Tab-separated table of C-alpha atoms in Angstrom:
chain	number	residue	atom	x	y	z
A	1009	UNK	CA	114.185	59.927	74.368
A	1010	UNK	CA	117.403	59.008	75.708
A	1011	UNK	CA	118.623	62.937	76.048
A	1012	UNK	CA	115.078	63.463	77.810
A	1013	UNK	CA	115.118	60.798	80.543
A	1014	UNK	CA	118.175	61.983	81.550
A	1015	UNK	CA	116.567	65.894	81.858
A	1016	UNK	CA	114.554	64.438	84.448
A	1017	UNK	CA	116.347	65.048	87.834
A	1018	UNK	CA	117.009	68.681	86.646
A	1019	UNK	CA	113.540	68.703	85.765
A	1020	UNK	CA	112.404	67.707	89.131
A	1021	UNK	CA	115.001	70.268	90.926
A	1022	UNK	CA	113.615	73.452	88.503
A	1023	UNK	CA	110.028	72.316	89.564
A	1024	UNK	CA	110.918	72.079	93.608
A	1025	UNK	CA	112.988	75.534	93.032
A	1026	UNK	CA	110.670	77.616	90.450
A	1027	UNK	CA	107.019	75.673	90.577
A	1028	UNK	CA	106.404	75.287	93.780
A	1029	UNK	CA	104.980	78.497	95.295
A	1030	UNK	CA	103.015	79.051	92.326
A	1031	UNK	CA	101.569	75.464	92.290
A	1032	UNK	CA	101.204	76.040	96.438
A	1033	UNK	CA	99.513	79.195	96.069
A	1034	UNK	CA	97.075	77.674	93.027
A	1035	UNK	CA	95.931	75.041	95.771
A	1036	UNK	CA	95.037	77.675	98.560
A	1037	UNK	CA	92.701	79.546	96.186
A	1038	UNK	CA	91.071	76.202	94.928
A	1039	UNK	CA	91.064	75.005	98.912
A	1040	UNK	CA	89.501	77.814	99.765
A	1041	UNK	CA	86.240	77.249	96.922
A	1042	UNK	CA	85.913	73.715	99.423
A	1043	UNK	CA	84.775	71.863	96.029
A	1044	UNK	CA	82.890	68.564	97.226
A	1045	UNK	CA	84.511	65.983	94.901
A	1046	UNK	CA	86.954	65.933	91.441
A	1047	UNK	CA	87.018	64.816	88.580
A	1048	UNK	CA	90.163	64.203	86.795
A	1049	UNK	CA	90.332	64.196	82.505
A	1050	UNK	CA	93.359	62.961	80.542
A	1051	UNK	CA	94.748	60.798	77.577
A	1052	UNK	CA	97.627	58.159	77.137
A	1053	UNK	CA	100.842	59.199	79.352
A	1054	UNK	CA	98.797	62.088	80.898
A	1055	UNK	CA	96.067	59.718	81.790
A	1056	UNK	CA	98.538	57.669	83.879
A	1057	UNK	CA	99.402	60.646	85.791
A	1058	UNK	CA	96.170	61.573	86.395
A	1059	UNK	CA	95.353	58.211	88.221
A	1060	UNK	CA	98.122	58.893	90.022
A	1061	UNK	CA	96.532	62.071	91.342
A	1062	UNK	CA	93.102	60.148	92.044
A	1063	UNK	CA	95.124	57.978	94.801
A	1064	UNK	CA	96.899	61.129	96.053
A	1065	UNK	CA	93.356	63.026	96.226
A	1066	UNK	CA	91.533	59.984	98.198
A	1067	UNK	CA	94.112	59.100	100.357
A	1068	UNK	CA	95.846	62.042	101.202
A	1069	UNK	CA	92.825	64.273	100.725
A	1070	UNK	CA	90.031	61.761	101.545
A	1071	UNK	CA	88.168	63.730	98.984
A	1072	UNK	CA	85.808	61.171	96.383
A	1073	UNK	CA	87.356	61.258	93.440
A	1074	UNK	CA	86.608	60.029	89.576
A	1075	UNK	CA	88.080	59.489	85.862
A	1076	UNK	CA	86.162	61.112	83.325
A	1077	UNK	CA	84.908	59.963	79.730
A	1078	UNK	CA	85.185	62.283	77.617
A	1079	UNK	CA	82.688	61.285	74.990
A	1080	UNK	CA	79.704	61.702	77.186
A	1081	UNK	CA	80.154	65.820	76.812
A	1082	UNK	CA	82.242	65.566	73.517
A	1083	UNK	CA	80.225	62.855	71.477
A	1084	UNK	CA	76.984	62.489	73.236
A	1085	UNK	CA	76.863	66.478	74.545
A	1086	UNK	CA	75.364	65.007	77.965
A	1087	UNK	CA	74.491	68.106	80.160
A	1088	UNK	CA	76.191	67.989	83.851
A	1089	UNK	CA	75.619	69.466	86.852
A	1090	UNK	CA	79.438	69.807	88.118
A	1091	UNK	CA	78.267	73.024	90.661
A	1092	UNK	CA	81.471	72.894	93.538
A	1093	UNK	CA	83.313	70.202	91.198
A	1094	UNK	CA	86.660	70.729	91.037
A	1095	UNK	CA	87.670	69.053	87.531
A	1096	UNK	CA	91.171	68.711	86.416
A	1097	UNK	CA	92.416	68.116	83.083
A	1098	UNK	CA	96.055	66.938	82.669
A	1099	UNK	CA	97.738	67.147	78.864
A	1100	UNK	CA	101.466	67.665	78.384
A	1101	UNK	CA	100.707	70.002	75.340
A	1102	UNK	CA	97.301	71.010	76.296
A	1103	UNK	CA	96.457	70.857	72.393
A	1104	UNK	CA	93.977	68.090	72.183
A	1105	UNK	CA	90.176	68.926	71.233
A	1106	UNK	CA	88.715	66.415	72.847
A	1107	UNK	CA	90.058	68.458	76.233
A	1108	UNK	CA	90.063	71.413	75.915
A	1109	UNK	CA	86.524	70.804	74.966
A	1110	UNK	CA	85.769	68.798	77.705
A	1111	UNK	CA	87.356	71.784	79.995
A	1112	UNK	CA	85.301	74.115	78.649
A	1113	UNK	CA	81.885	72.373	78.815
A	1114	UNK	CA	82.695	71.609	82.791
A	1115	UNK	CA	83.603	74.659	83.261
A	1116	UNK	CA	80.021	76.150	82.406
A	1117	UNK	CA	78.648	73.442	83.788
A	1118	UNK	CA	79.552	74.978	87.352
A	1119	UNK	CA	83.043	73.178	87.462
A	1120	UNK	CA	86.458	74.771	89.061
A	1121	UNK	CA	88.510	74.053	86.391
A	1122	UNK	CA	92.406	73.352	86.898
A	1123	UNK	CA	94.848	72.422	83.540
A	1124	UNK	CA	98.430	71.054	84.618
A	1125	UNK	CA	100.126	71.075	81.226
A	1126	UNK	CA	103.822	71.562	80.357
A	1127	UNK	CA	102.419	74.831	77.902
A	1128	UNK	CA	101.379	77.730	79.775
A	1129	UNK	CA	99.886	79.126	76.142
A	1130	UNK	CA	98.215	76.239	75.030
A	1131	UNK	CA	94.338	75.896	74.238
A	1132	UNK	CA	93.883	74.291	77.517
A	1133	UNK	CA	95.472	76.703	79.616
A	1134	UNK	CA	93.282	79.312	78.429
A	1135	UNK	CA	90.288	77.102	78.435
A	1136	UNK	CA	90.914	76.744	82.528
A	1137	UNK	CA	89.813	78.907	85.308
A	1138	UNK	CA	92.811	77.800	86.913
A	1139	UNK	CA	96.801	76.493	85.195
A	1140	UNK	CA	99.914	74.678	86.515
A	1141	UNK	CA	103.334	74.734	84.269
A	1142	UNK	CA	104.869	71.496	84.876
A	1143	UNK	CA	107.920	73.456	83.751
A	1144	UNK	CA	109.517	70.562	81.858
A	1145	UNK	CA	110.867	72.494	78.767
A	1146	UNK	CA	110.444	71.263	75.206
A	1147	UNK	CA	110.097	67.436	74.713
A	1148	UNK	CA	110.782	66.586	71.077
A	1149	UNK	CA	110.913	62.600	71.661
A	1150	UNK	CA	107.511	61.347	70.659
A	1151	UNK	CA	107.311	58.833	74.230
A	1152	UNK	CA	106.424	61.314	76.731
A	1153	UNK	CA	109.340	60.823	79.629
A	1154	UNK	CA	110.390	64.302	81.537
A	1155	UNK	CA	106.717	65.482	81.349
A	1156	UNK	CA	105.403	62.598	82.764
A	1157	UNK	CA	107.654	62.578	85.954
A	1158	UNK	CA	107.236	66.818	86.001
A	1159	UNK	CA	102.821	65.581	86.149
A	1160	UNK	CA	103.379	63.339	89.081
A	1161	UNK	CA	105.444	65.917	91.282
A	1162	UNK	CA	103.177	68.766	90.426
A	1163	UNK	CA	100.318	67.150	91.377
A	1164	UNK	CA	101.635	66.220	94.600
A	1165	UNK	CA	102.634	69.367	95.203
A	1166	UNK	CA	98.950	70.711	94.513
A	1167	UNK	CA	97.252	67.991	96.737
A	1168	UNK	CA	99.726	68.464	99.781
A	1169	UNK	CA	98.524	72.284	98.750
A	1170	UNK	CA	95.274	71.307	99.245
A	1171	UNK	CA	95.713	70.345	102.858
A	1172	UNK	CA	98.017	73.202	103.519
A	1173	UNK	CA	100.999	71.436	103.590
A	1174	UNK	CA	103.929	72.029	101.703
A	1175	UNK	CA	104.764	69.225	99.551
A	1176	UNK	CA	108.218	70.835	98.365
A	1177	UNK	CA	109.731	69.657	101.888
A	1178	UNK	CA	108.660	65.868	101.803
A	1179	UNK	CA	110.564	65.790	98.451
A	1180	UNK	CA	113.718	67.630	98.261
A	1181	UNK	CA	115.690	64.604	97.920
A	1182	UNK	CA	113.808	63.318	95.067
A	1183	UNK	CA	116.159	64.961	91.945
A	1184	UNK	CA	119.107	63.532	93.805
A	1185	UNK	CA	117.618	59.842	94.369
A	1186	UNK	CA	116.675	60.010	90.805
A	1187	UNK	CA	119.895	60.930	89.273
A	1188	UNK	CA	121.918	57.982	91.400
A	1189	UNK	CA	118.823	55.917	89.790
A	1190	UNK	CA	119.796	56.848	86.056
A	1191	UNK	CA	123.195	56.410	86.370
A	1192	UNK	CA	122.517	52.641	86.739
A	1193	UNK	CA	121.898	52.181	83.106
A	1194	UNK	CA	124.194	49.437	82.816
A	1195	UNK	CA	121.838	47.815	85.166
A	1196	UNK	CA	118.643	48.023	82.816
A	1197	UNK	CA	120.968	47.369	79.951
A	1198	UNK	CA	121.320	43.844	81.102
A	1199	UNK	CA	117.556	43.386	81.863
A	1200	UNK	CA	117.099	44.553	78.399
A	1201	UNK	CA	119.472	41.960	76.862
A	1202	UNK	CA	117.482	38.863	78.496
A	1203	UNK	CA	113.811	40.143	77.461
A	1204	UNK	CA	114.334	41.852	73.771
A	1205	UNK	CA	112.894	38.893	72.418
A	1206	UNK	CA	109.864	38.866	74.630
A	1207	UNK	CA	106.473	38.044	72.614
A	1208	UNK	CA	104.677	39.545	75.918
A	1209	UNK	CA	104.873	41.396	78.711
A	1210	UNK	CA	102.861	41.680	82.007
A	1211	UNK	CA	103.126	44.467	84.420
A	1212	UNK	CA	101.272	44.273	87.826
A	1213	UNK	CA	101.232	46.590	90.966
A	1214	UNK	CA	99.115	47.449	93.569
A	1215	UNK	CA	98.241	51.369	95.145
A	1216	UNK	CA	100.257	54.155	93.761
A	1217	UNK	CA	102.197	52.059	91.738
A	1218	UNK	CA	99.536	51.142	89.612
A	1219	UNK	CA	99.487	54.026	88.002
A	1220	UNK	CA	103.424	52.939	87.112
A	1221	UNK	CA	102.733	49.694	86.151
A	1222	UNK	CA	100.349	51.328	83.230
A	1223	UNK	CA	102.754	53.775	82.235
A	1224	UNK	CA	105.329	51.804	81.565
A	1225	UNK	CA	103.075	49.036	79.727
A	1226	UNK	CA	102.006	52.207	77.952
A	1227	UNK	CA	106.388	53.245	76.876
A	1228	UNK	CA	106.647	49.505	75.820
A	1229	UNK	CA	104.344	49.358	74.027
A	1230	UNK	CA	105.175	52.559	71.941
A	1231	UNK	CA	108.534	52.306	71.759
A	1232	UNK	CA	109.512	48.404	71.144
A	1233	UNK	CA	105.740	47.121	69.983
A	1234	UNK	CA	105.747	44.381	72.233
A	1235	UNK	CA	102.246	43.748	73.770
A	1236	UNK	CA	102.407	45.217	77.398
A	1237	UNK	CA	99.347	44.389	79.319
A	1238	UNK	CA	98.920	46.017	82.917
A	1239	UNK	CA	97.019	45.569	85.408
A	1240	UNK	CA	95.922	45.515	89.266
A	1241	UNK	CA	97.550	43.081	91.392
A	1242	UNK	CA	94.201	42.515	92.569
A	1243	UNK	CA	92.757	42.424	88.894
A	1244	UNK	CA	95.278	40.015	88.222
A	1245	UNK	CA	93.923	37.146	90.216
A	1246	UNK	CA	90.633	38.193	88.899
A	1247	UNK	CA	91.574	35.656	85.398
A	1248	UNK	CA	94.322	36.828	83.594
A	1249	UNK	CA	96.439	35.227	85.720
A	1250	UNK	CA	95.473	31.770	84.052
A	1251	UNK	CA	97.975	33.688	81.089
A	1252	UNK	CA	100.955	33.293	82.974
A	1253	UNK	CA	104.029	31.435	82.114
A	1254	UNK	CA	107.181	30.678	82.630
A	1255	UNK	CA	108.298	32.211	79.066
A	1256	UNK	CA	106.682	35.906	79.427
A	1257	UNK	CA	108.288	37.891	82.159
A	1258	UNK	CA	105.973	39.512	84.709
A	1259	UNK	CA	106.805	43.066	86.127
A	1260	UNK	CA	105.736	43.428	89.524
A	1261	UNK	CA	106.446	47.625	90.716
A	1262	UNK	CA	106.632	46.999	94.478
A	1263	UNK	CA	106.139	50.174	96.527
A	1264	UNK	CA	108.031	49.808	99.807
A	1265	UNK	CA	104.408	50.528	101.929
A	1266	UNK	CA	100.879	49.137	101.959
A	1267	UNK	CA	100.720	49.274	98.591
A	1268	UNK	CA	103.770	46.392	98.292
A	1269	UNK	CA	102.626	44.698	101.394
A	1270	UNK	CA	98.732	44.257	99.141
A	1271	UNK	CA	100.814	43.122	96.304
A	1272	UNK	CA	102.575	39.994	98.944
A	1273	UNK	CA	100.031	37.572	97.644
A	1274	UNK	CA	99.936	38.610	93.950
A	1275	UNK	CA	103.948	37.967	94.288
A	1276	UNK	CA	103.160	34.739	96.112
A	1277	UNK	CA	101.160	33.133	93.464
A	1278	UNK	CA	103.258	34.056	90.967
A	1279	UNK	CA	105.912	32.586	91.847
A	1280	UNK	CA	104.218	29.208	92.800
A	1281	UNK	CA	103.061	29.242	89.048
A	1282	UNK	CA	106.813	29.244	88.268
A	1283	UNK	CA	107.016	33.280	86.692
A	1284	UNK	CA	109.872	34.799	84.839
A	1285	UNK	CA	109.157	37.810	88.360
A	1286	UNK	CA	110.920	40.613	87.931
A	1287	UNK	CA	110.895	43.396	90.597
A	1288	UNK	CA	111.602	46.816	90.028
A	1289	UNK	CA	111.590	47.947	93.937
A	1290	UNK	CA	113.026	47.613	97.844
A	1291	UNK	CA	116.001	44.784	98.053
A	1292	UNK	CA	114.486	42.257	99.501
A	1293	UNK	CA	111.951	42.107	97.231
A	1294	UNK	CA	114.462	41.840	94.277
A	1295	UNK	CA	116.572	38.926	95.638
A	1296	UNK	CA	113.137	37.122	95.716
A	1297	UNK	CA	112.204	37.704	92.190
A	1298	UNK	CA	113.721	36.125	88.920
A	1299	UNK	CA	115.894	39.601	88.565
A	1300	UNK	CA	114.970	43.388	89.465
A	1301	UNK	CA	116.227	46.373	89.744
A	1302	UNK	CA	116.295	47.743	93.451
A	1303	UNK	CA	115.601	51.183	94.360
A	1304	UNK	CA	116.386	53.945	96.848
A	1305	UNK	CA	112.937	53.949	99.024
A	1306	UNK	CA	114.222	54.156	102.180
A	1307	UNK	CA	112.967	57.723	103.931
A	1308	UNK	CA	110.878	58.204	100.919
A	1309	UNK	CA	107.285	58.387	101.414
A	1310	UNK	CA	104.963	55.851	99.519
A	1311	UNK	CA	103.432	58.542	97.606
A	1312	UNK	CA	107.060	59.889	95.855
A	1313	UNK	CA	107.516	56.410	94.743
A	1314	UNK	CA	106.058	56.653	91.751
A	1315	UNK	CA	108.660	59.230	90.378
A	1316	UNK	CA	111.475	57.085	91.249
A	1317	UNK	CA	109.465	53.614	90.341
A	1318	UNK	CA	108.871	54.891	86.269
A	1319	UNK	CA	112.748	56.025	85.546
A	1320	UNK	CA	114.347	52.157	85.272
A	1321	UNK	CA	111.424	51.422	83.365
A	1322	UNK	CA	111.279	53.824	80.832
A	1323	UNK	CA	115.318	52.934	80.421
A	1324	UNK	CA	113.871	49.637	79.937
A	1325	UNK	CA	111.676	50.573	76.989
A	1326	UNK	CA	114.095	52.462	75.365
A	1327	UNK	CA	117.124	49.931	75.785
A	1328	UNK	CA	114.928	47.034	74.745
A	1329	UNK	CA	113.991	48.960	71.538
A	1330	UNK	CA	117.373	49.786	70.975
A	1331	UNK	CA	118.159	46.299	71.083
A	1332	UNK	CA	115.268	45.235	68.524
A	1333	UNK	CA	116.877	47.327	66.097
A	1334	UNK	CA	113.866	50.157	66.213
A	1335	UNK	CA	113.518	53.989	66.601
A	1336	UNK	CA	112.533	54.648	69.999
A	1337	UNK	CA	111.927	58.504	68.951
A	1338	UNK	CA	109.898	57.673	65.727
A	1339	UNK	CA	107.123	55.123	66.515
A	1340	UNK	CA	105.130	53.803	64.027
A	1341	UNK	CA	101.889	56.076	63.341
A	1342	UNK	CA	102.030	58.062	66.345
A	1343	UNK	CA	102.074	62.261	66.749
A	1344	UNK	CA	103.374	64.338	69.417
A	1345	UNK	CA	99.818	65.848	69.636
A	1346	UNK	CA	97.062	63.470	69.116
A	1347	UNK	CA	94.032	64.995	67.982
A	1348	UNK	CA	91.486	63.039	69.905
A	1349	UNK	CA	88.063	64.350	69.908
């Protein structure tokens, strides 16, 4: 895990350098179908990303845009008209039944069908009209890291495609931003230290840091066991708020944009209920909060974020696991490829 969050800026720079016109050219020929709406079909890490892409495709794309369940084509073999649907399934193995099923039945159901996997020969792939390589290279660690970073930039690379812009340009700086990120393990190290005894976590965020606030409950979770619940800054004040303490820390992702500015009054009233806040985002943000780690947002646009936002927190995972005395490559009753169906 370690050996593959540190693959990630290279990662990033082989997917800016190698992926690009491929994904770019992908997007033209789907633009050019004009499909009405999309649906988007994942699982776990993959299923993070893939939230990720519904913000990109509504805001950026303004086109309507929905999460699929599975089990209405899979268990309950619901017939669907998805005529000018374009429906994309995200896996980093592209092995799972349950979507390359799904992919299939969409696809003669009318759908344009689009896999972004990190195997160009997997079942999915072939199951697709249409494929993006996330171009991550093998990932032996059971928590998906490299792959799920490789997801977010590919898919903005195929929405700014979309619009017929190129998305390579707005993030060229994104490998190097990352890599002055990792090298501040010492950083998360110390975060580590003061929550490895943690009996809870919460992680909030608002916009297109949701989608990191429910990965990284997701790598907790996984990796140390400790219960990691995410949610909506919005969601938040919708009850579970009542849950907060001043024992269990709260993680608060605060994009530097209108996401963070949403967030202001989730921050606000956890802090007046006396929060262990910490905030993984701009400075002043961080020297507001309980502790933080403060990133590099400056120049970047909201929608990169996300790439930069996950990296301290998947360090996190894995440092508080190391100091729990556990296996963050080997977690309990998990598989590399989980058979859903």
């Amino acid at each position: 895990m370690a050996a593959e969050i540190a693959e990630q800026p290279a990662v990033l720079r082989r997917l800016l350098a190698e992926g690009a016109p491929a994904i770019r050219a992908t997007a033209g020929r789907i633009a050019a179908r004009a499909p009405r709406f999309v649906l988007l079909t994942a699982r776990g890490t993959s299923d993070n990303a893939a939230l990720y892409a519904k913000y990109l495709l509504e805001i950026r794309l303004g086109k309507p845009c929905g999460l699929t369940s599975m089990s209405t084509t899979t268990a309950y073999e619901a017939a669907q008209d998805l005529t000018d649907c374009l429906v994309i399934t995200v896996s980093q193995s592209g092995g799972s039944p349950d979507l390359v099923a799904s992919t299939r039945a969409a696809r003669e159901a009318g759908a344009i069908t689009l896999a972004v996997t990190n195997n160009a020969e997997s079942p999915l792939a072939r199951a697709a009209e249409y494929h993006i390589d996330v171009l991550a290279g093998p990932e032996r660690a059971l928590p998906a890291t490299k792959t799920y970073t490789a997801e977010l930039l590919a898919l903005h690379l195929f929405v700014e495609g979309l619009r017929g812009a190129d998305g390579a340009a707005a993030a060229r700086d994104l490998p190097d931003l990352a890599e002055a990120v990792l090298a501040r393990g010492d950083e998360v190290r110390r975060l580590a230290a003061r929550y490895r005894f943690a009996d809870r976590m919460v992680l909030t965020s608002r916009g297109y840091g949701y989608p990191t606030a429910k990965e990284a409950a997701l790598k907790l979770m996984e990796t140390s066991y400790i219960p990691a619940l995410s949610y909506s800054g919005a969601d938040l004040l919708h009850g579970p708020l009542a849950m907060v303490d001043n024992v269990s820390p709260v993680i608060a992702i605060v994009t530097d944009g209108r996401g963070g500015e949403a967030l202001q009054p989730v921050l606000d009233r956890l802090r007046d209920r006396g929060a262990d806040l910490v905030v993984i985002g701009p400075k002043t943000q961080v020297e507001a909060a309980s502790a933080g780690f403060e990133l590099p947002t400056a120049g970047v646009p909201e929608e990169l974020q996300p790439i930069l936002e996950i990296l301290p927190l998947q360090l996190l995972a894995l440092e508080v696991t190391l100091a729990r005395g556990q296996d963050p490559d080997a977690p309990r009753a998990l598989a590399k490829v989980t058979e859903t169906r």
